[in-house]
Each structure stands twice: as structure tokens, then as C-alpha cells.
mmCIF file of C-alpha atoms in Angstrom:
data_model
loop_
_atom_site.group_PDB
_atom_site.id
_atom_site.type_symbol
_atom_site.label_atom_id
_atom_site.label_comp_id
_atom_site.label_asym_id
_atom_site.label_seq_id
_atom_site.Cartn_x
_atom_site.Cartn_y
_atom_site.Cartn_z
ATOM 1 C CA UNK U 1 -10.510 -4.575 30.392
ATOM 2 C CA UNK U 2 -7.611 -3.172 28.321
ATOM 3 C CA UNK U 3 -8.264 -2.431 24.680
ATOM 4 C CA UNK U 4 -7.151 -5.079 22.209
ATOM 5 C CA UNK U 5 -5.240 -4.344 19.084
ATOM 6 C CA UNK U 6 -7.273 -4.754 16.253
ATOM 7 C CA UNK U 7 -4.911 -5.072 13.177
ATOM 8 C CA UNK U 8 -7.532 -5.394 9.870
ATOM 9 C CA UNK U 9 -6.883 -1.438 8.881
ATOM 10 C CA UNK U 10 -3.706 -3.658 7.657
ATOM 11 C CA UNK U 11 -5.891 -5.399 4.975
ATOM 12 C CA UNK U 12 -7.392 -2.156 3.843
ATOM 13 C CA UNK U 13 -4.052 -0.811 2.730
ATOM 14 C CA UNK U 14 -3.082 -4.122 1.444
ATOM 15 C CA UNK U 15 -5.933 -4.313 -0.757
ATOM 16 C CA UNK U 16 -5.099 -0.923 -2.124
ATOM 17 C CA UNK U 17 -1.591 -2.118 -3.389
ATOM 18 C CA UNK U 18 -3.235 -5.829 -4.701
ATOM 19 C CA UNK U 19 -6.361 -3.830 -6.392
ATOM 20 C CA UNK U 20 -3.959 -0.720 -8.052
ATOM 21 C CA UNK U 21 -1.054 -2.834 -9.327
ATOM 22 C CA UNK U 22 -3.516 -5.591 -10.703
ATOM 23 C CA UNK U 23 -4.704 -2.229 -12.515
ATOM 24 C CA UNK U 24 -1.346 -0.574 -13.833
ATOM 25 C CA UNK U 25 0.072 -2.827 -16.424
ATOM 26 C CA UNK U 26 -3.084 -2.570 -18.420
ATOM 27 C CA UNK U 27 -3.543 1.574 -17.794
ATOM 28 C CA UNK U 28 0.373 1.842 -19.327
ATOM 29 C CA UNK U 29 -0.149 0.068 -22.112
ATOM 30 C CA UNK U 30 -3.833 1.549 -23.699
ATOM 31 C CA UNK U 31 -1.755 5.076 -23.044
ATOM 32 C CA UNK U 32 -1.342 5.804 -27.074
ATOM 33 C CA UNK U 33 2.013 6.023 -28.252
ATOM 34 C CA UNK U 34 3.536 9.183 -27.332
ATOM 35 C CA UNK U 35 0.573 10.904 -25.768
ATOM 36 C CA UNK U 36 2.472 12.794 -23.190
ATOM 37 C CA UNK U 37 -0.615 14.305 -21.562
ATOM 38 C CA UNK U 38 -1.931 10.695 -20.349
ATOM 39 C CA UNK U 39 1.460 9.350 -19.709
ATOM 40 C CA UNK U 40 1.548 12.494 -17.053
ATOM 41 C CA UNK U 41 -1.538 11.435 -15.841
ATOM 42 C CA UNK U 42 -0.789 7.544 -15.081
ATOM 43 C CA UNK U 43 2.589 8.372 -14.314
ATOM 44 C CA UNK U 44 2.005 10.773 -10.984
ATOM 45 C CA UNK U 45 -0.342 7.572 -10.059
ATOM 46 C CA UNK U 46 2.031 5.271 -10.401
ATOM 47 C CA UNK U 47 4.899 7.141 -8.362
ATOM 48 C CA UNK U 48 2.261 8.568 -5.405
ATOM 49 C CA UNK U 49 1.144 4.462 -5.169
ATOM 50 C CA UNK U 50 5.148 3.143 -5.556
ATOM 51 C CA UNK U 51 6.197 6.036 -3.051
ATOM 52 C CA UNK U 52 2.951 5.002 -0.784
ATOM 53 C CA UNK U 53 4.476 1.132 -0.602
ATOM 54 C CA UNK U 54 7.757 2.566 -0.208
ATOM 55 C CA UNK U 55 6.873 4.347 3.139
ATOM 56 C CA UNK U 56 4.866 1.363 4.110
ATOM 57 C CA UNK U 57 7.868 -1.312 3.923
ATOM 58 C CA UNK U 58 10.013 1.950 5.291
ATOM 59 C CA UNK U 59 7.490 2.176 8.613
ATOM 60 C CA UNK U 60 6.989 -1.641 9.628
ATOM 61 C CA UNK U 61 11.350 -1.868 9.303
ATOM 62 C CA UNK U 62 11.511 1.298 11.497
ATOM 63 C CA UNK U 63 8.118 0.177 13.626
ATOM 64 C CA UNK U 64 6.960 -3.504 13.240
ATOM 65 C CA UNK U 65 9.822 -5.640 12.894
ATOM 66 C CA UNK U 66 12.074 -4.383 16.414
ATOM 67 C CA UNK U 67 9.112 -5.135 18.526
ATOM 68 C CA UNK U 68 7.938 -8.381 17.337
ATOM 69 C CA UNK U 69 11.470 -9.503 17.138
ATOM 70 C CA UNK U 70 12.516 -8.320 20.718
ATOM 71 C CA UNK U 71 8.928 -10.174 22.089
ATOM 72 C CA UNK U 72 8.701 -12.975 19.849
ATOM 73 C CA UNK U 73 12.121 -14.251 19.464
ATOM 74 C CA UNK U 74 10.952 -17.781 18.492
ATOM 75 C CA UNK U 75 9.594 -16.698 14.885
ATOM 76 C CA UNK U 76 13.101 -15.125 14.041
ATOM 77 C CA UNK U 77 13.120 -17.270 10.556
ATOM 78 C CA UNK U 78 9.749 -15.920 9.680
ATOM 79 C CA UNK U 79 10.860 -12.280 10.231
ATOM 80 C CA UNK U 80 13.906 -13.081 8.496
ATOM 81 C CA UNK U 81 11.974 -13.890 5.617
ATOM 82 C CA UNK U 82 9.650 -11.080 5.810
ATOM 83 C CA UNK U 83 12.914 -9.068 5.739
ATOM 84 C CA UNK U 84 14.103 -10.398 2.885
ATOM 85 C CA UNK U 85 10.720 -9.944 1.055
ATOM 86 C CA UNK U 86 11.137 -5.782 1.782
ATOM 87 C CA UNK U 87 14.452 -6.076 0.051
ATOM 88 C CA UNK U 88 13.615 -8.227 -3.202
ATOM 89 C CA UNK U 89 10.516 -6.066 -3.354
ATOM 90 C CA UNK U 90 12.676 -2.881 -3.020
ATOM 91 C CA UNK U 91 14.639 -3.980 -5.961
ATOM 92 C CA UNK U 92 11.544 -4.731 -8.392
ATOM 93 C CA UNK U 93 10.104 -1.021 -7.138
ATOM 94 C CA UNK U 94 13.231 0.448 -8.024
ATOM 95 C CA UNK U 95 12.895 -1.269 -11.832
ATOM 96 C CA UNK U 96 9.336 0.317 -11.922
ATOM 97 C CA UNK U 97 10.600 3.662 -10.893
ATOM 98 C CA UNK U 98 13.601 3.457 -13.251
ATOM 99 C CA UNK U 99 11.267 2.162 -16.075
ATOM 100 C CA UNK U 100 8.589 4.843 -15.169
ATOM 101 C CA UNK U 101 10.974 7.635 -15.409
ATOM 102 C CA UNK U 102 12.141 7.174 -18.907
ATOM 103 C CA UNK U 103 8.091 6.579 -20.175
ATOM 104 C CA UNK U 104 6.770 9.584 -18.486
ATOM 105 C CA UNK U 105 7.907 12.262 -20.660
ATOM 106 C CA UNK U 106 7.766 10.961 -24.079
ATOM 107 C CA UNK U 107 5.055 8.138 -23.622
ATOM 108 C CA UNK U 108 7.144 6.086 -26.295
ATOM 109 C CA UNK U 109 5.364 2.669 -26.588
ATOM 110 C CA UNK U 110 8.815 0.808 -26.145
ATOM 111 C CA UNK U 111 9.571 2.008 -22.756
ATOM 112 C CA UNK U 112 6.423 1.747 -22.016
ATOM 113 C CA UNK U 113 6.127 -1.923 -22.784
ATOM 114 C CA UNK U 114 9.104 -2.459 -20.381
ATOM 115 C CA UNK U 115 7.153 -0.657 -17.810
ATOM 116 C CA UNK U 116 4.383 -2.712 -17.866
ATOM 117 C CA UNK U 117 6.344 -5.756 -17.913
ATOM 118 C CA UNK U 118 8.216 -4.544 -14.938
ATOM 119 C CA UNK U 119 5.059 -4.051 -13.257
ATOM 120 C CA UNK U 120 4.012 -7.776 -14.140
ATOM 121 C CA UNK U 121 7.113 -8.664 -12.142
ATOM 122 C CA UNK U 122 6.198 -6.864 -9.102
ATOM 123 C CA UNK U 123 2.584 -8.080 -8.390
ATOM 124 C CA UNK U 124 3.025 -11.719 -8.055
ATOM 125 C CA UNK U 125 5.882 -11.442 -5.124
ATOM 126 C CA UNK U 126 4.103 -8.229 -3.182
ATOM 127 C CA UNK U 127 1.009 -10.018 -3.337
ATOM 128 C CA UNK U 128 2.713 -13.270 -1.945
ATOM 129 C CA UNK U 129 4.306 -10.960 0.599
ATOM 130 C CA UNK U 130 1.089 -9.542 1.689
ATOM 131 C CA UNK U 131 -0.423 -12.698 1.844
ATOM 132 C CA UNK U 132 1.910 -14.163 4.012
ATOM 133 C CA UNK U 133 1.854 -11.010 6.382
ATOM 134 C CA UNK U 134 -2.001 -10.717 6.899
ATOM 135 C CA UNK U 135 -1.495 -14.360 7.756
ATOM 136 C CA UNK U 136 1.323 -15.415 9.834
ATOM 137 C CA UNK U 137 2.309 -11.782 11.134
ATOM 138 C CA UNK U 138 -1.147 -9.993 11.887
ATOM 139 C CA UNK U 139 -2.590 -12.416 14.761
ATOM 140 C CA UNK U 140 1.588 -11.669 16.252
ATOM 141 C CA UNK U 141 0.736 -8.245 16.181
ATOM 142 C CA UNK U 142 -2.975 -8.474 17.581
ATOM 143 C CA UNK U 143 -1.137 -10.301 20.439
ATOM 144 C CA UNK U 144 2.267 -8.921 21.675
ATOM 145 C CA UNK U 145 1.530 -5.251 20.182
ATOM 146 C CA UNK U 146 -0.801 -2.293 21.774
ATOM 147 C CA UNK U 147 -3.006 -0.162 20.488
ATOM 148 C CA UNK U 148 -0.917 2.816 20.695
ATOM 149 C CA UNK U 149 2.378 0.985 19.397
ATOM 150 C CA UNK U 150 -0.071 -0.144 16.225
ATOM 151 C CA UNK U 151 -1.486 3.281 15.756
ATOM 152 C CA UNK U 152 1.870 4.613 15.187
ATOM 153 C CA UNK U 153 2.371 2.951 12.119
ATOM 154 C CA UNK U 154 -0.510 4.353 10.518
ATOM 155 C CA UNK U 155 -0.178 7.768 11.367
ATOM 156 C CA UNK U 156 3.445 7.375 10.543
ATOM 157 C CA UNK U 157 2.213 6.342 7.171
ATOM 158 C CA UNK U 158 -0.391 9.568 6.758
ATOM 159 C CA UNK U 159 2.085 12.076 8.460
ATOM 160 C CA UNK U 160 4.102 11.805 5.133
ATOM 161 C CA UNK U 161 1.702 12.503 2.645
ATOM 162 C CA UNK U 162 0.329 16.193 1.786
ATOM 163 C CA UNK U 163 -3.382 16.828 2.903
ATOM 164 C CA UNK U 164 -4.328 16.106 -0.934
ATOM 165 C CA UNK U 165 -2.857 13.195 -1.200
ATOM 166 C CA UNK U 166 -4.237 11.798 1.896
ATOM 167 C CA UNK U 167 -7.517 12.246 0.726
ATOM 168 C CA UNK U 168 -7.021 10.193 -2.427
ATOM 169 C CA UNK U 169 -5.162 7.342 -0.184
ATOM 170 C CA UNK U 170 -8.546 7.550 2.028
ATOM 171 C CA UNK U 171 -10.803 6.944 -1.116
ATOM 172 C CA UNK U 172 -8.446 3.951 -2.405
ATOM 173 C CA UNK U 173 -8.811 2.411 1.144
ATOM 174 C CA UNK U 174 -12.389 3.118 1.222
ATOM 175 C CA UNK U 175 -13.230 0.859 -2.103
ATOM 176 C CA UNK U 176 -12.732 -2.193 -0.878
ATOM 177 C CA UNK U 177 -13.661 -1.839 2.776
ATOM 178 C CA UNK U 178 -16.326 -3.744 3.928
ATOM 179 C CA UNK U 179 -18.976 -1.683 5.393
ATOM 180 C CA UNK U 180 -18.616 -3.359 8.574
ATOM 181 C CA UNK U 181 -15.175 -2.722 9.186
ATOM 182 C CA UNK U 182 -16.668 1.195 8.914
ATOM 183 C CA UNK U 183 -16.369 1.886 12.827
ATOM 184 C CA UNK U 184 -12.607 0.893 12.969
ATOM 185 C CA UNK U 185 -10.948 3.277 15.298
ATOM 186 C CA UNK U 186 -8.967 5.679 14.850
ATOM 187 C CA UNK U 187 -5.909 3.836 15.865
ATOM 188 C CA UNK U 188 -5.083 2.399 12.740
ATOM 189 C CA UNK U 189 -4.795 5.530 10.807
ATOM 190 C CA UNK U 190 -4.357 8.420 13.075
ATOM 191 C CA UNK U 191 -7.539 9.704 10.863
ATOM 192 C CA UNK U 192 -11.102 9.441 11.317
ATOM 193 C CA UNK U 193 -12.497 5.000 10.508
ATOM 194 C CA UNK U 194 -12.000 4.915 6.609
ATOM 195 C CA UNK U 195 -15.134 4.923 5.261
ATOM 196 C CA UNK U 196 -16.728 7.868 7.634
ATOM 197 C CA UNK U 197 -13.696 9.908 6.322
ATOM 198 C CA UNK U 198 -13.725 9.337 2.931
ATOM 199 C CA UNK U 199 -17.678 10.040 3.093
ATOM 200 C CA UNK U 200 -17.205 13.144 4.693
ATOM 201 C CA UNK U 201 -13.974 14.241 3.287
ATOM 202 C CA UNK U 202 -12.540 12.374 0.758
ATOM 203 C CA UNK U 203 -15.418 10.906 -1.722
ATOM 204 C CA UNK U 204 -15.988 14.409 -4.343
ATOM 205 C CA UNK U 205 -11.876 14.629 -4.584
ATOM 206 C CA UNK U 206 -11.499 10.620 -5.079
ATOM 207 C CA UNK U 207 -14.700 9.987 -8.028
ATOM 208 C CA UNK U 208 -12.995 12.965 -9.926
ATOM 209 C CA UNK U 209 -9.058 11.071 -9.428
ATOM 210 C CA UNK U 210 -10.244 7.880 -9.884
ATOM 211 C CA UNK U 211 -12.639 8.800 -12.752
ATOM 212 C CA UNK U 212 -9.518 10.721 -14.655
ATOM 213 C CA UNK U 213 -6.594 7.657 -13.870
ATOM 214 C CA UNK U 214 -9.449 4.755 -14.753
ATOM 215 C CA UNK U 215 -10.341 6.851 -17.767
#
């Protein structure tokens, strides 16, 4: 019997977007009025997690979206929409980013205030987005797409990140993942199942990251 796509290591990384932008409106604004050395701190977060969606909404354009729509030609409007999602979304990153850049080097509260705010605007939209993707697009994918076409998303998304980095992104995925999701394969993120790696690998590196950004 062939192997069967199995496309939950989609959820993991969702929940890692959901659970750290929830988080970053709050962080910027208990960073104390032009404490640089914090703002540095919360700011390399921010743009590692904003470059991390980035390359996520990059891959599934390049990856997802030419597949389903070439074998599933009858949910056109829905990938339409899902289209149209990457773009608005891709306009409320590139407020954060803008927004980020002029609070990161003098920590003044102003900008700072109109970082968080632009943050606000980003979560309810994404998490929509993500919603409606684990929802209408994953069971698609578990159907018309194989293992190996799925696995190439994921190690897309890990190819692009330095070794250090990809430890960190291991221990954000491993937080929320439920322990019996621990033996999904390799497939999803061209890496050892999530919570085996970040045991092995990734848990000393993350406590200390998460432990310094969560202050």
C-alpha cells in the first residue's frame, strides 16, 4: 500500500506563528523607553519569525498552490482567495517590518507603540488565514499530493535558515506539539519528527532563547 500524505506538521508551524504573534505586541510594549539593549533583543525575534512566515507564504506560492490548482481545478475560487490572503498579509508584514525598523535602534516608546499596533493588525487576518487553510486546504493536500511533493515544502522551508536558527524554529514547533504527533516522519520537515529533534538537538539552545525573548 502506498504511503499516504500526512499533512499535520502544517499545524505545528501554524501554531508557532498563532502562539508568537499572540506574544509580540505585549513583549514591544513592556521594552522600557529607549532601552536599546532589549529592543535588540525582541527585535532579531521579531524579524527571524516575520522572515520565517515570509518564506512560508513564499514556498506554498512556489510549491502548494500550482499543484492543487492543476489537480483540483474545481476549488479555483478557494485558491483564489487563499491567494489573495498571501498578498493582504504581505502588505501588513511589510508595515511590521517598516515599523520594526525605525523601533529597533532607539527603542523610542512612540514607534514602538505603532509597532505593536501594527502587530495587532496582523494577527486577526493570519490567524483567519491559517484557519481556513488547516481546514479547507489540508484534507486537498492529504488527497491529490504525495509524500515526496509535501516533504518538499518543508525542507524548502529549513534549507533557508542557518543551522542556529533551525534549532530555535525546532524548539518553537516543539511547544505546542502534542506528544503523539512525536513519530511524524520525516517528510514534513526534511529533519528528524519535531519533538525527537528538539530533545536531542534543539531543547539546551531553545530554554536559553526562549528564556532571554520571554524575559
Amino acid at each position: 500500500m502506498a504511503e499516504k500524505t500526512d499533512s499535520r506538521d502544517m499545524v505545528i508551524i501554524h501554531s508557532v506563528f498563532r502562539r508568537e504573534l499572540r506574544l509580540a505586541p505585549d513583549m514591544v510594549r513592556a521594552v522600557p523607553d529607549g532601552d536599546t539593549t532589549r529592543s535588540g533583543v525582541v527585535s532579531e525575534h521579531l524579524t527571524d519569525l516575520l522572515d520565517l512566515l515570509h518564506h512560508h507564504h513564499e514556498g506554498e506560492d512556489q510549491l502548494l498552490w500550482p499543484k492543487l490548482r492543476e489537480r483540483a481545478a474545481e476549488f479555483t475560487d478557494l485558491f483564489d482567495s487563499m491567494d489573495a490572503d498571501h498578498g493582504s498579509i504581505g502588505s501588513s508584514i511589510d508595515a511590521v517590518q517598516s515599523a520594526l525598523r525605525d523601533w529597533a535602534g532607539t527603542a523610542d516608546r512612540a514607534h514602538g507603540d505603532r509597532l505593536a499596533e501594527a502587530l495587532d493588525a496582523l494577527l486577526p487576518p493570519l490567524v483567519d488565514h491559517l484557519d481556513r487553510e488547516e481546514e479547507r486546504i489540508l484534507p486537498l493536500v492529504d488527497q491529490l499530493l504525495t509524500p515526496e511533493e509535501w516533504g518538499e515544502l518543508g525542507a524548502r522551508g529549513f534549507g533557508l535558515l542557518p543551522p542556529q536558527k533551525a534549532m530555535i524554529v525546532l524548539g518553537q514547533m516543539a511547544e505546542d506539539t502534542p506528544e503523539e504527533w512525536g513519530e511524524l516522519g520525516a517528510r514534513g520537515f526534511g529533519l528528524l519528527p519535531p519533538q525527537k529533534a528538539y530533545t536531542t538537538i534543539g531543547a539546551p539552545a531553545y530554554l536559553d532563547y526562549v528564556g532571554t525573548v520571554r524575559r
